[in-house]
Amino acid sequence: MTFLKTAKHVGKELRKIPKMWDGRKSILEMKDANYPHWKQMEWIGFYFQFLCEKYLSGFVEIPGPKYGNVRFDGFKNVPWDFKAHAMNTSSHQIIVNDSEATANGIKDYGAVGLILAIGKVLYNDEDRTFQKWHEALKGGKSKYVIERIKRGAWSRLRKVSFELQQISFIRITDDTLVKYGSFQEDFRNADGSPRRAKVLLDLEAIDDELEYFIEF
């Protein structure tokens, strides 16, 4: 099965997912299903992953292949990752998967795929009621949040809803890696160890890589 045929088949299944994602309902849905990522601040990405696992089960192998410590989200002819992106933001660059794992996936299967949900988001009000609700549900502030408050570091507003507009199927090959390069290639962690490079895509320049899309 070609990449395009696989994308169309997957797209047919994903047409069944909801268009409107309310933050509170989505997080509670993940929590009730014992989904391990319901506490995550960036819930839209994990909720899309949750929906993909729910609606693609039996057609797409989940999870996908693993290279070192890096695993792809799914596998159907090629390794796939599932991501969500807000269209009403200033930057349309997205960090995808580990560069070395992606290169190995391309070597083994000729390409890797990205299934990208794109939609409009609404952000938390200035009183941060959604953020407070989520923290209370998690049982209080996390160690990370407490440390951030001690440092006086700024906390960004949370996304409270997501209106799905499009799902894109993006084919990543060696040419893509050459074209876009890597993110955090020369970065280091707090302990001095080098950070692993990630694939960075510019959504405003992916005409060659965009194989298929469905609109909502």
Coordinates of C-alpha atoms in Angstrom, one line a residue:
M1 CA 0.0 0.0 0.0
T2 CA 1.4 3.4 -1.0
F3 CA 1.8 6.3 1.5
L4 CA -1.2 8.1 -0.2
K5 CA -3.5 5.0 0.0
T6 CA -2.5 4.5 3.7
A7 CA -3.2 8.2 4.4
K8 CA -6.6 8.0 2.7
H9 CA -7.5 4.9 4.7
V10 CA -6.4 6.5 8.0
G11 CA -8.2 9.7 7.1
K12 CA -11.4 7.9 6.5
E13 CA -11.3 6.5 10.1
L14 CA -10.2 9.9 11.6
R15 CA -13.2 11.7 10.0
K16 CA -15.2 10.0 12.8
I17 CA -13.4 11.9 15.6
P18 CA -15.1 15.0 17.2
K19 CA -14.5 18.4 15.8
M20 CA -14.9 20.4 19.0
W21 CA -12.5 19.5 21.9
D22 CA -13.4 21.1 25.2
G23 CA -10.5 21.1 27.5
R24 CA -12.3 20.0 30.7
K25 CA -14.3 17.2 28.9
S26 CA -11.3 16.0 27.0
I27 CA -9.1 15.8 30.1
L28 CA -11.9 14.0 32.1
E29 CA -12.4 11.6 29.2
M30 CA -8.7 10.7 29.2
K31 CA -8.7 10.4 33.0
D32 CA -11.7 8.2 33.1
A33 CA -10.0 5.9 30.5
N34 CA -6.9 5.8 32.7
Y35 CA -4.9 7.4 29.9
P36 CA -1.5 8.1 31.4
H37 CA -1.1 11.6 29.9
W38 CA -4.3 13.3 31.2
K39 CA -2.2 15.4 33.6
Q40 CA -0.2 17.0 30.8
M41 CA -0.4 20.8 30.4
E42 CA -0.3 20.5 26.6
W43 CA -3.4 18.4 26.5
I44 CA -4.4 18.9 22.9
G45 CA -1.5 16.9 21.6
F46 CA -2.1 14.1 24.0
Y47 CA -5.9 14.2 23.4
F48 CA -5.3 13.8 19.6
Q49 CA -2.9 10.9 20.4
F50 CA -5.7 9.4 22.6
L51 CA -8.2 9.7 19.8
C52 CA -5.9 8.2 17.2
E53 CA -5.3 5.2 19.5
K54 CA -9.0 4.9 20.0
Y55 CA -10.2 5.2 16.4
L56 CA -7.2 3.6 14.6
S57 CA -7.0 0.6 16.8
G58 CA -7.0 -2.6 14.7
F59 CA -5.9 -0.8 11.6
V60 CA -2.7 1.0 12.7
E61 CA -0.3 -0.9 14.9
I62 CA 0.1 1.2 18.1
P63 CA 2.7 2.0 19.3
G64 CA 5.1 2.0 16.4
P65 CA 8.7 0.9 16.1
K66 CA 11.3 1.9 18.6
Y67 CA 14.8 3.1 17.8
G68 CA 17.0 3.4 21.0
N69 CA 14.8 5.1 23.6
V70 CA 12.6 6.8 20.9
R71 CA 9.3 5.2 19.9
F72 CA 7.0 6.2 17.1
D73 CA 3.3 6.6 17.9
G74 CA 2.1 4.1 15.3
F75 CA 2.9 1.9 12.3
K76 CA 1.1 1.2 9.1
N77 CA 3.5 0.6 6.2
V78 CA 5.7 3.3 7.6
P79 CA 6.2 4.7 11.2
W80 CA 3.8 7.5 12.1
D81 CA 3.6 10.2 14.7
F82 CA 0.4 12.0 15.8
K83 CA 0.5 15.7 16.7
A84 CA -1.8 18.7 17.1
H85 CA -1.1 22.3 16.2
A86 CA -2.9 25.6 16.9
M87 CA -3.4 27.5 13.7
N88 CA -4.0 30.9 15.4
T89 CA -0.4 31.3 16.7
S90 CA 2.5 33.4 15.5
S91 CA 4.8 30.4 14.7
H92 CA 4.0 27.5 12.4
Q93 CA 7.2 25.6 13.0
I94 CA 6.6 22.3 14.8
I95 CA 9.0 20.0 16.5
V96 CA 8.5 16.4 15.4
N97 CA 10.4 13.4 16.5
D98 CA 14.1 12.6 17.3
S99 CA 16.3 13.2 14.2
E100 CA 18.3 10.0 14.5
A101 CA 15.2 7.8 15.0
T102 CA 13.5 9.6 12.1
A103 CA 16.6 8.9 9.9
N104 CA 16.6 5.3 10.9
G105 CA 12.9 5.0 10.2
I106 CA 13.4 6.5 6.7
K107 CA 16.3 4.1 6.1
D108 CA 14.2 1.1 7.0
Y109 CA 10.9 2.1 5.4
G110 CA 11.7 4.8 2.9
A111 CA 9.7 7.5 4.8
V112 CA 8.1 8.2 8.1
G113 CA 4.7 9.9 8.4
L114 CA 3.2 12.7 10.5
I115 CA -0.6 12.9 11.1
L116 CA -1.2 16.5 12.1
A117 CA -4.4 17.9 13.5
I118 CA -4.7 21.6 12.9
G119 CA -7.3 23.8 14.6
K120 CA -8.3 27.0 16.3
V121 CA -7.7 27.3 20.0
L122 CA -9.1 29.4 22.8
Y123 CA -6.8 30.4 25.7
N124 CA -7.4 30.6 29.4
D125 CA -8.8 33.8 30.9
E126 CA -6.6 36.1 32.9
D127 CA -7.8 34.5 36.2
R128 CA -6.6 31.2 34.8
T129 CA -9.7 29.3 35.9
F130 CA -9.0 26.4 33.6
Q131 CA -5.5 26.1 34.8
K132 CA -6.7 26.1 38.4
W133 CA -9.3 23.5 37.6
H134 CA -6.7 21.2 36.0
E135 CA -4.3 21.6 39.0
A136 CA -7.1 20.8 41.5
L137 CA -8.0 17.7 39.5
K138 CA -4.4 16.6 39.6
G139 CA -4.3 17.0 43.3
G140 CA -2.5 20.4 43.6
K141 CA 0.5 22.1 42.1
S142 CA 3.2 19.8 40.7
K143 CA 6.8 19.9 41.8
Y144 CA 7.7 21.6 38.5
V145 CA 5.1 24.3 39.0
I146 CA 6.2 25.0 42.6
E147 CA 9.8 25.3 41.4
R148 CA 8.7 27.6 38.6
I149 CA 6.8 29.9 41.0
K150 CA 9.9 30.0 43.3
R151 CA 12.0 31.2 40.3
G152 CA 9.4 33.8 39.4
A153 CA 9.2 32.3 35.9
W154 CA 6.4 33.3 33.7
S155 CA 3.6 30.8 33.1
R156 CA 1.9 30.8 29.7
L157 CA -1.8 30.7 29.3
R158 CA -3.3 27.3 28.8
K159 CA -5.4 26.2 25.8
V160 CA -9.0 25.6 26.9
S161 CA -10.6 24.4 23.7
F162 CA -9.6 23.2 20.2
E163 CA -11.8 23.4 17.1
L164 CA -10.5 20.9 14.5
Q165 CA -10.1 22.4 11.0
Q166 CA -7.9 20.0 9.1
I167 CA -5.9 16.8 9.5
S168 CA -2.7 16.7 7.3
F169 CA -0.7 13.7 6.3
I170 CA 2.9 14.7 5.9
R171 CA 5.6 12.4 4.3
I172 CA 9.1 12.9 5.8
T173 CA 12.1 11.6 3.7
D174 CA 15.8 12.2 3.6
D175 CA 15.1 15.3 1.4
T176 CA 12.9 16.7 4.2
L177 CA 15.7 16.3 6.7
V178 CA 18.2 18.0 4.4
K179 CA 15.7 20.8 3.7
Y180 CA 14.7 21.7 7.2
G181 CA 17.6 20.6 9.4
S182 CA 17.3 19.9 13.1
F183 CA 16.2 21.7 16.2
Q184 CA 18.3 21.9 19.4
E185 CA 21.3 20.3 17.6
D186 CA 23.9 22.1 19.7
F187 CA 21.8 22.4 22.9
R188 CA 22.7 20.9 26.2
N189 CA 20.7 19.7 29.2
A190 CA 21.1 21.2 32.7
D191 CA 23.7 18.4 33.5
G192 CA 25.8 19.3 30.5
S193 CA 24.8 16.3 28.4
P194 CA 24.0 17.1 24.8
R195 CA 20.3 17.2 23.9
R196 CA 19.1 14.9 21.1
A197 CA 18.4 16.8 17.9
K198 CA 14.7 16.9 16.7
V199 CA 13.2 17.3 13.3
L200 CA 11.7 20.8 12.9
L201 CA 9.1 21.4 10.2
D202 CA 7.9 24.8 8.9
L203 CA 4.2 24.3 8.1
E204 CA 4.2 27.2 5.7
A205 CA 6.8 25.5 3.5
I206 CA 5.8 21.9 3.4
D207 CA 4.1 21.8 -0.1
D208 CA 6.3 18.9 -1.3
E209 CA 5.7 16.8 1.9
L210 CA 1.9 17.3 2.3
E211 CA 0.5 14.2 0.6
Y212 CA -3.1 14.4 1.7
F213 CA -5.5 16.2 4.0
I214 CA -9.1 16.1 5.2
E215 CA -11.1 19.1 6.3
F216 CA -13.7 19.5 9.0

